[in-house]
Amino acid sequence: MPRHPSTSPITRSLTAYVFSASRKSAVQATDVPYKLHIGDTWLEPVAAAQVDALSCAQTPGIHRYAPVQGVPELLDAIGRKLARRTPSAVVEREDIQVTPGCTGAMAIMCRALLAPGEEVLLPSPYWPLIKGVINSVGAAPVEVPMMHRLADPTFDVEAVLEAAVTPRTSAIYVNSPCNPTGAVLNDKQAAAVARVAARHHLWIFCDEVYEDLYYGAEPPSLWARPDFAGRTVVGHSLSKAYAMAGARVGWVHGPRDAMQAIRAMQTFHAYCAARPMQMSAAAALDHGDEWLDGCRGVYAEACQIAAHGLGIDAPDGGTFLFFDAEQWLGEGGMAELLDRCRDAGVTLTPGSASGRDFPNHLRLSFTAVPPEQIVDAVARLRSVFGT
Ligand SMILES: Cc1ncc(COP(=O)(O)O)c(C=O)c1O
């Protein structure tokens, strides 16, 4: 039966933008000097990974299709990167799949491992896109308020996750360090996640996008824990730590059967990630360690400036501050506060994009502009807040 002009029922739960329609025009305004609503960076990648370093002469066929799994140069570089970052783990090359960013990784992971109607435990506050990624395969994200409470020693991760499990639960999403709170799961909390997953036969979807952006001790890779083994599928990205968000390169690894399903899904979804950018990504992974150390230092400084200026605790990792702004809300509520910030020259993300329990929170990206500009942006916010 012809169904034009209706669209797939799944798309009815999705919009083409992450924020509400009214915020879309606000954040698209061109005259705003400090666009801190988006988790990107002002830094250019390490020279070896910049587009200027690519050439047809050096890489004949660079514009052709890449192998579905990824170009050999990048698969080799990923193997070396995994061995450096997580020496305790052994990941077979066969179990790695290059993807169009971690968004692509999460999308094909959900498509390959979830069935419509299944539920995914989604610790909140969360990365704004993940909810739509889960919805886009007809599965249901179940918000579990958690990632703002990890510092509370009385907070019981196992109890809150357990309470959210239903017969339809199929997976737990874990993002540590977290967008937006920057929080890192400690050993006990990770063990609690693993127990819930084992008890209910769940997949664990580990989102490691911020694995290299930490401002204290290097957090151990959760996915390499023995209690995560066999059920954990892991997404990584060049977007954040290597300043290559526009390149759209990430990768997934996990148990062999899952990876075969994921590779099949990638074949019919995107086929391959962009070959030129895979070459740049390989260069970033192989030549970017020193650059990354410097980047971490610059971000740590920006993080301290922003947190201190706003009178809140600096996070352990990530690229954001996430804070309760209730005390600064007027009669016009959050929309008015965001407009006042924008009129003062700073765009921020409403907390509602990270979960229904955060209508009065704001998210600020401290990596979007250099630290000296963060100083001015925070001064402008303070004048709006009256602090
Ligand atoms: C937690 C998290 N996961 C995944 C992504 C997407 O990364 P990519 O640019 O590699 O698609 C982001 C981007 O902001 C993120 O914050």
Coordinates of C-alpha atoms and ligand atoms in Angstrom, one line a residue:
M1 CA 0.0 0.0 0.0
P2 CA 1.5 3.4 -0.9
R3 CA 2.5 5.3 2.2
H4 CA 3.8 8.6 0.7
P5 CA 4.1 11.2 2.3
S6 CA 4.4 9.6 5.8
T7 CA 7.9 8.7 7.1
S8 CA 9.0 5.8 9.2
P9 CA 7.3 5.7 12.6
I10 CA 10.7 5.7 14.3
T11 CA 11.6 9.1 12.9
R12 CA 8.7 10.6 14.8
S13 CA 10.7 10.4 18.0
L14 CA 13.7 12.2 16.3
T15 CA 14.5 15.7 15.2
A16 CA 17.1 16.9 12.8
Y17 CA 18.8 18.8 15.6
V18 CA 19.8 18.0 19.1
F19 CA 18.4 21.0 20.8
S20 CA 14.8 22.4 20.6
A21 CA 13.8 24.4 17.5
S22 CA 13.9 27.6 19.5
R23 CA 17.5 27.0 20.7
K24 CA 18.5 26.1 17.1
S25 CA 18.2 29.6 15.9
A26 CA 19.9 30.9 19.1
V27 CA 23.0 28.8 18.6
Q28 CA 23.2 29.5 14.9
A29 CA 23.5 33.2 15.5
T30 CA 26.7 34.3 13.8
D31 CA 27.5 37.3 16.0
V32 CA 28.1 35.3 19.2
P33 CA 31.8 35.4 20.1
Y34 CA 31.8 32.4 22.4
K35 CA 30.0 29.3 21.2
L36 CA 30.4 27.1 24.2
H37 CA 27.4 25.0 23.6
I38 CA 29.3 22.6 21.3
G39 CA 31.9 20.1 22.3
D40 CA 34.6 21.0 19.8
T41 CA 38.0 22.6 20.0
W42 CA 39.9 25.6 18.7
L43 CA 43.0 23.5 18.3
E44 CA 44.2 22.2 14.9
P45 CA 45.4 18.5 15.0
V46 CA 49.0 17.5 15.1
A47 CA 50.7 18.6 11.9
A48 CA 51.1 15.0 10.6
A49 CA 47.3 14.6 10.7
Q50 CA 46.3 17.9 9.0
V51 CA 44.8 17.7 5.5
D52 CA 47.8 19.6 4.2
A53 CA 49.9 16.5 4.9
L54 CA 47.9 14.3 2.5
S55 CA 48.7 14.0 -1.2
C56 CA 47.6 11.8 -4.1
A57 CA 51.2 11.3 -5.0
Q58 CA 52.0 9.8 -1.6
T59 CA 48.8 7.8 -1.3
P60 CA 47.7 6.7 -4.8
G61 CA 44.0 5.8 -4.8
I62 CA 43.3 8.0 -1.8
H63 CA 39.9 8.9 -3.1
R64 CA 38.8 5.3 -3.7
Y65 CA 36.6 3.2 -1.5
A66 CA 38.4 2.0 1.6
P67 CA 38.1 -1.6 2.8
V68 CA 35.0 -1.9 5.0
Q69 CA 37.0 -2.8 8.1
G70 CA 39.4 0.2 7.6
V71 CA 42.6 0.9 5.8
P72 CA 45.6 -1.3 7.0
E73 CA 47.6 1.8 8.1
L74 CA 44.8 2.9 10.5
L75 CA 44.1 -0.7 11.8
D76 CA 47.8 -1.0 12.6
A77 CA 47.9 2.4 14.3
I78 CA 44.8 1.5 16.3
G79 CA 46.5 -1.7 17.4
R80 CA 49.5 0.3 18.6
K81 CA 47.3 2.9 20.3
L82 CA 45.3 0.3 22.2
A83 CA 48.5 -1.4 23.3
R84 CA 49.9 1.9 24.6
R85 CA 46.7 3.2 26.3
T86 CA 45.5 -0.2 27.7
P87 CA 48.5 -2.5 27.9
S88 CA 46.6 -5.2 29.9
A89 CA 44.2 -5.9 27.0
V90 CA 44.7 -8.0 23.8
V91 CA 42.4 -6.9 21.0
E92 CA 42.8 -9.0 17.8
R93 CA 42.9 -6.9 14.6
E94 CA 39.9 -8.9 13.3
D95 CA 37.8 -7.5 16.2
I96 CA 38.4 -3.9 15.2
Q97 CA 36.1 -1.9 12.9
V98 CA 36.8 1.6 11.7
T99 CA 33.6 3.7 11.8
P100 CA 32.4 7.2 10.8
G101 CA 33.1 8.7 14.3
C102 CA 31.9 7.3 17.6
T103 CA 28.4 8.4 16.6
G104 CA 28.6 6.0 13.7
A105 CA 30.1 3.4 16.0
M106 CA 27.2 3.7 18.5
A107 CA 24.6 3.7 15.7
I108 CA 25.9 0.5 14.0
M109 CA 26.4 -1.0 17.5
C110 CA 22.8 -0.4 18.4
R111 CA 21.6 -1.5 15.0
A112 CA 23.6 -4.7 15.1
L113 CA 22.9 -5.7 18.8
L114 CA 19.4 -4.3 19.7
A115 CA 16.0 -5.3 18.5
P116 CA 13.1 -2.8 18.3
G117 CA 11.3 -2.5 21.6
E118 CA 14.4 -3.4 23.7
E119 CA 15.6 -1.1 26.4
V120 CA 19.0 0.4 27.1
L121 CA 19.9 1.7 30.5
L122 CA 21.1 5.2 29.9
P123 CA 22.9 6.8 32.9
S124 CA 22.1 10.5 33.0
P125 CA 23.1 13.2 32.5
Y126 CA 24.3 11.9 29.1
W127 CA 25.8 12.9 25.8
P128 CA 22.8 14.6 24.0
L129 CA 23.0 12.5 20.8
I130 CA 22.9 9.0 22.4
K131 CA 19.2 9.1 23.3
G132 CA 18.3 9.7 19.6
V133 CA 20.9 7.1 18.5
I134 CA 19.1 4.5 20.6
N135 CA 15.7 5.7 19.5
S136 CA 16.7 5.6 15.8
V137 CA 16.8 1.8 15.9
G138 CA 13.4 1.5 17.6
A139 CA 14.9 0.7 21.0
A140 CA 14.0 2.7 24.1
P141 CA 16.5 4.6 26.3
V142 CA 15.7 4.3 30.0
E143 CA 17.2 7.2 31.9
V144 CA 19.0 6.4 35.1
P145 CA 20.1 9.6 37.0
M146 CA 23.6 8.7 38.0
M147 CA 26.5 10.5 36.4
H148 CA 26.1 13.7 38.6
R149 CA 26.2 11.6 41.8
L150 CA 29.3 9.5 41.5
A151 CA 31.3 11.6 44.0
D152 CA 28.8 10.8 46.7
P153 CA 30.2 7.8 48.6
T154 CA 26.7 6.8 49.7
F155 CA 25.4 6.6 46.2
D156 CA 24.6 3.1 45.2
V157 CA 25.2 2.5 41.4
E158 CA 24.0 -1.1 41.6
A159 CA 20.7 -0.2 43.3
V160 CA 19.8 2.5 40.8
L161 CA 20.7 0.4 37.8
E162 CA 19.0 -2.7 39.2
A163 CA 15.8 -0.7 39.8
A164 CA 15.6 0.3 36.1
V165 CA 16.0 -3.2 34.7
T166 CA 12.9 -4.8 33.1
P167 CA 12.4 -7.9 31.1
R168 CA 13.1 -5.8 27.9
T169 CA 16.5 -4.5 29.1
S170 CA 19.2 -5.5 26.7
A171 CA 22.2 -3.2 27.3
I172 CA 23.8 -0.6 29.6
Y173 CA 25.6 2.4 28.1
V174 CA 28.6 3.6 30.0
N175 CA 30.5 6.8 29.2
S176 CA 33.4 7.5 31.5
P177 CA 34.8 10.2 31.6
C178 CA 31.3 11.5 31.0
N179 CA 29.8 14.1 28.7
P180 CA 28.6 16.3 30.3
T181 CA 29.7 15.9 34.0
G182 CA 33.3 14.8 33.3
A183 CA 32.8 12.2 36.1
V184 CA 34.8 8.9 36.0
L185 CA 33.4 5.7 37.4
N186 CA 35.6 4.3 40.1
D187 CA 36.5 0.6 40.6
K188 CA 33.6 -0.2 42.9
Q189 CA 31.1 1.6 40.6
A190 CA 32.4 -0.2 37.5
A191 CA 32.1 -3.5 39.4
A192 CA 28.5 -2.7 40.2
V193 CA 27.8 -2.1 36.5
A194 CA 29.4 -5.4 35.6
R195 CA 27.3 -7.3 38.2
V196 CA 24.0 -5.8 36.9
A197 CA 25.1 -6.7 33.3
A198 CA 26.0 -10.2 34.3
R199 CA 22.9 -10.8 36.4
H200 CA 20.6 -9.8 33.5
H201 CA 22.7 -10.9 30.5
L202 CA 23.1 -7.4 29.2
W203 CA 25.5 -6.0 26.6
I204 CA 27.7 -3.1 27.9
F205 CA 28.2 -0.3 25.4
C206 CA 31.4 1.5 26.5
D207 CA 31.8 5.0 25.1
E208 CA 35.5 5.9 25.4
V209 CA 35.4 9.2 23.5
Y210 CA 37.1 11.0 26.5
E211 CA 39.5 8.3 27.4
D212 CA 42.5 10.6 26.9
L213 CA 41.0 13.8 28.3
Y214 CA 41.5 13.4 32.1
Y215 CA 43.0 16.0 34.4
G216 CA 44.3 13.8 37.2
A217 CA 45.5 10.2 37.2
E218 CA 44.8 8.4 33.9
P219 CA 41.5 6.4 34.4
P220 CA 41.9 2.7 33.7
S221 CA 39.9 1.5 30.6
L222 CA 36.7 0.0 32.0
W223 CA 36.3 -2.3 29.0
A224 CA 39.5 -4.1 29.8
R225 CA 38.2 -5.2 33.2
P226 CA 37.8 -9.0 33.5
D227 CA 34.2 -8.5 34.7
F228 CA 33.4 -6.5 31.5
A229 CA 34.9 -9.2 29.2
G230 CA 32.8 -11.0 26.6
R231 CA 29.8 -8.6 26.8
T232 CA 31.4 -5.2 26.2
V233 CA 31.5 -3.4 22.8
V234 CA 33.6 -0.3 22.8
G235 CA 33.5 2.9 20.8
H236 CA 36.5 5.2 20.4
S237 CA 37.0 8.4 18.5
L238 CA 39.6 10.8 17.0
S239 CA 37.2 13.7 17.5
K240 CA 38.1 14.9 21.0
A241 CA 41.6 14.0 22.1
Y242 CA 43.0 14.4 18.6
A243 CA 40.9 17.5 17.6
M244 CA 39.6 15.8 14.4
A245 CA 35.8 16.0 14.9
G246 CA 35.2 17.0 11.3
A247 CA 37.2 14.0 10.0
R248 CA 34.5 11.6 11.3
V249 CA 36.8 8.7 12.2
G250 CA 36.3 6.4 15.2
W251 CA 36.5 2.7 15.8
V252 CA 34.7 -0.2 17.6
H253 CA 36.0 -3.4 19.1
G254 CA 34.3 -6.1 21.0
P255 CA 33.7 -9.9 21.1
R256 CA 34.1 -11.7 17.7
D257 CA 30.4 -12.5 17.1
A258 CA 29.3 -9.0 17.9
M259 CA 32.0 -7.6 15.6
Q260 CA 30.9 -9.7 12.7
A261 CA 27.4 -8.4 13.1
I262 CA 28.7 -4.9 13.5
R263 CA 30.9 -5.2 10.3
A264 CA 27.9 -6.5 8.4
M265 CA 25.9 -3.5 9.6
Q266 CA 28.6 -1.1 8.6
T267 CA 28.8 -2.6 5.1
F268 CA 25.1 -1.8 4.4
H269 CA 25.1 1.4 6.4
A270 CA 28.1 3.6 5.5
Y271 CA 30.3 0.9 3.8
C272 CA 33.5 2.6 5.0
A273 CA 34.8 5.7 6.8
A274 CA 36.4 8.4 4.5
R275 CA 39.7 7.0 3.3
P276 CA 41.6 10.3 3.3
M277 CA 40.6 10.9 6.9
Q278 CA 41.5 7.4 7.9
M279 CA 45.1 8.2 6.7
S280 CA 45.1 11.4 8.8
A281 CA 43.7 9.5 11.8
A282 CA 46.5 6.9 11.5
A283 CA 49.0 9.8 11.5
A284 CA 47.3 11.4 14.5
L285 CA 47.5 8.1 16.5
D286 CA 51.1 7.4 15.6
H287 CA 52.5 10.9 15.9
G288 CA 50.1 12.7 18.3
D289 CA 51.1 11.6 21.8
E290 CA 53.3 14.6 22.5
W291 CA 50.7 16.9 21.0
L292 CA 48.0 15.2 23.1
D293 CA 50.0 15.9 26.3
G294 CA 50.2 19.6 25.4
C295 CA 46.5 19.6 24.5
R296 CA 45.6 18.0 27.9
G297 CA 47.6 20.7 29.7
V298 CA 45.8 23.5 27.8
Y299 CA 42.4 22.0 28.4
A300 CA 43.2 21.5 32.1
E301 CA 44.0 25.2 32.4
A302 CA 40.8 26.2 30.6
C303 CA 38.9 23.8 32.9
Q304 CA 40.3 25.4 36.0
I305 CA 39.7 28.9 34.8
A306 CA 36.1 28.2 34.0
A307 CA 35.3 26.2 37.1
H308 CA 37.0 28.7 39.4
G309 CA 35.3 31.6 37.7
L310 CA 31.9 30.0 38.1
G311 CA 32.6 28.8 41.7
I312 CA 32.1 25.1 41.0
D313 CA 34.3 22.0 41.2
A314 CA 36.5 21.2 38.3
P315 CA 35.6 17.8 36.7
D316 CA 38.0 14.8 36.5
G317 CA 37.9 14.7 32.7
G318 CA 36.0 15.5 29.5
T319 CA 35.5 18.9 27.9
F320 CA 32.5 20.3 29.8
L321 CA 31.3 21.9 33.0
F322 CA 27.7 20.9 34.0
F323 CA 26.2 23.0 36.7
D324 CA 22.9 23.8 38.4
A325 CA 21.7 27.2 37.3
E326 CA 18.4 27.3 39.2
Q327 CA 19.4 30.2 41.4
W328 CA 19.8 32.4 38.2
L329 CA 16.5 31.5 36.6
G330 CA 14.0 34.4 36.3
E331 CA 10.4 34.3 35.4
G332 CA 11.2 33.4 31.8
G333 CA 12.9 30.2 33.0
M334 CA 15.8 28.5 31.2
A335 CA 14.9 29.8 27.7
E336 CA 15.3 33.4 29.0
L337 CA 18.5 32.6 30.9
L338 CA 20.0 31.1 27.7
D339 CA 18.9 34.1 25.7
R340 CA 20.5 36.4 28.2
C341 CA 23.8 34.5 28.1
R342 CA 23.7 34.5 24.3
D343 CA 23.0 38.3 24.2
A344 CA 26.1 38.6 26.5
G345 CA 28.0 36.7 23.9
V346 CA 28.1 33.1 25.1
T347 CA 26.0 30.2 23.9
L348 CA 25.5 27.3 26.3
T349 CA 23.6 24.0 26.2
P350 CA 20.4 23.5 28.2
G351 CA 20.7 20.6 30.7
S352 CA 17.5 19.1 29.4
A353 CA 19.5 17.9 26.3
S354 CA 21.2 15.5 28.7
G355 CA 18.2 14.1 30.5
R356 CA 14.8 14.9 31.9
D357 CA 16.2 15.4 35.4
F358 CA 18.3 18.4 34.5
P359 CA 15.9 21.2 33.3
N360 CA 17.8 23.8 35.4
H361 CA 21.3 22.8 34.5
L362 CA 23.7 24.3 32.0
R363 CA 26.6 22.8 30.0
L364 CA 29.6 24.8 29.0
S365 CA 32.4 23.5 26.7
F366 CA 35.8 24.8 28.0
T367 CA 37.7 23.5 24.9
A368 CA 35.8 25.4 22.3
V369 CA 37.9 28.6 22.6
P370 CA 41.4 29.2 24.0
P371 CA 41.9 29.6 27.8
E372 CA 42.3 33.4 27.6
Q373 CA 38.9 33.7 25.8
I374 CA 37.4 31.4 28.5
V375 CA 38.4 34.2 31.0
D376 CA 36.3 36.7 29.1
A377 CA 33.4 34.3 28.4
V378 CA 33.2 33.5 32.1
A379 CA 33.3 37.2 33.1
R380 CA 30.3 37.8 30.7
L381 CA 28.4 34.9 32.2
R382 CA 29.1 36.2 35.7
S383 CA 27.6 39.5 34.7
V384 CA 24.4 37.7 33.5
F385 CA 24.3 35.6 36.7
G386 CA 25.1 38.7 38.9
T387 CA 27.9 36.8 40.7
Ligands
LIG1 C1 30.2 10.8 24.9 C2 30.3 11.0 23.5 N1 30.2 10.0 22.7 C3 30.3 10.1 21.3 C4 30.5 11.3 20.8 C5 30.5 11.4 19.3 O1 31.8 11.4 18.8 P1 32.2 11.5 17.3 O2 32.5 12.9 16.9 O3 33.3 10.6 17.2 O4 31.0 11.0 16.5 C6 30.5 12.5 21.5 C7 30.6 13.8 20.9 O5 30.4 14.8 21.5 C8 30.4 12.3 22.9 O6 30.5 13.4 23.8

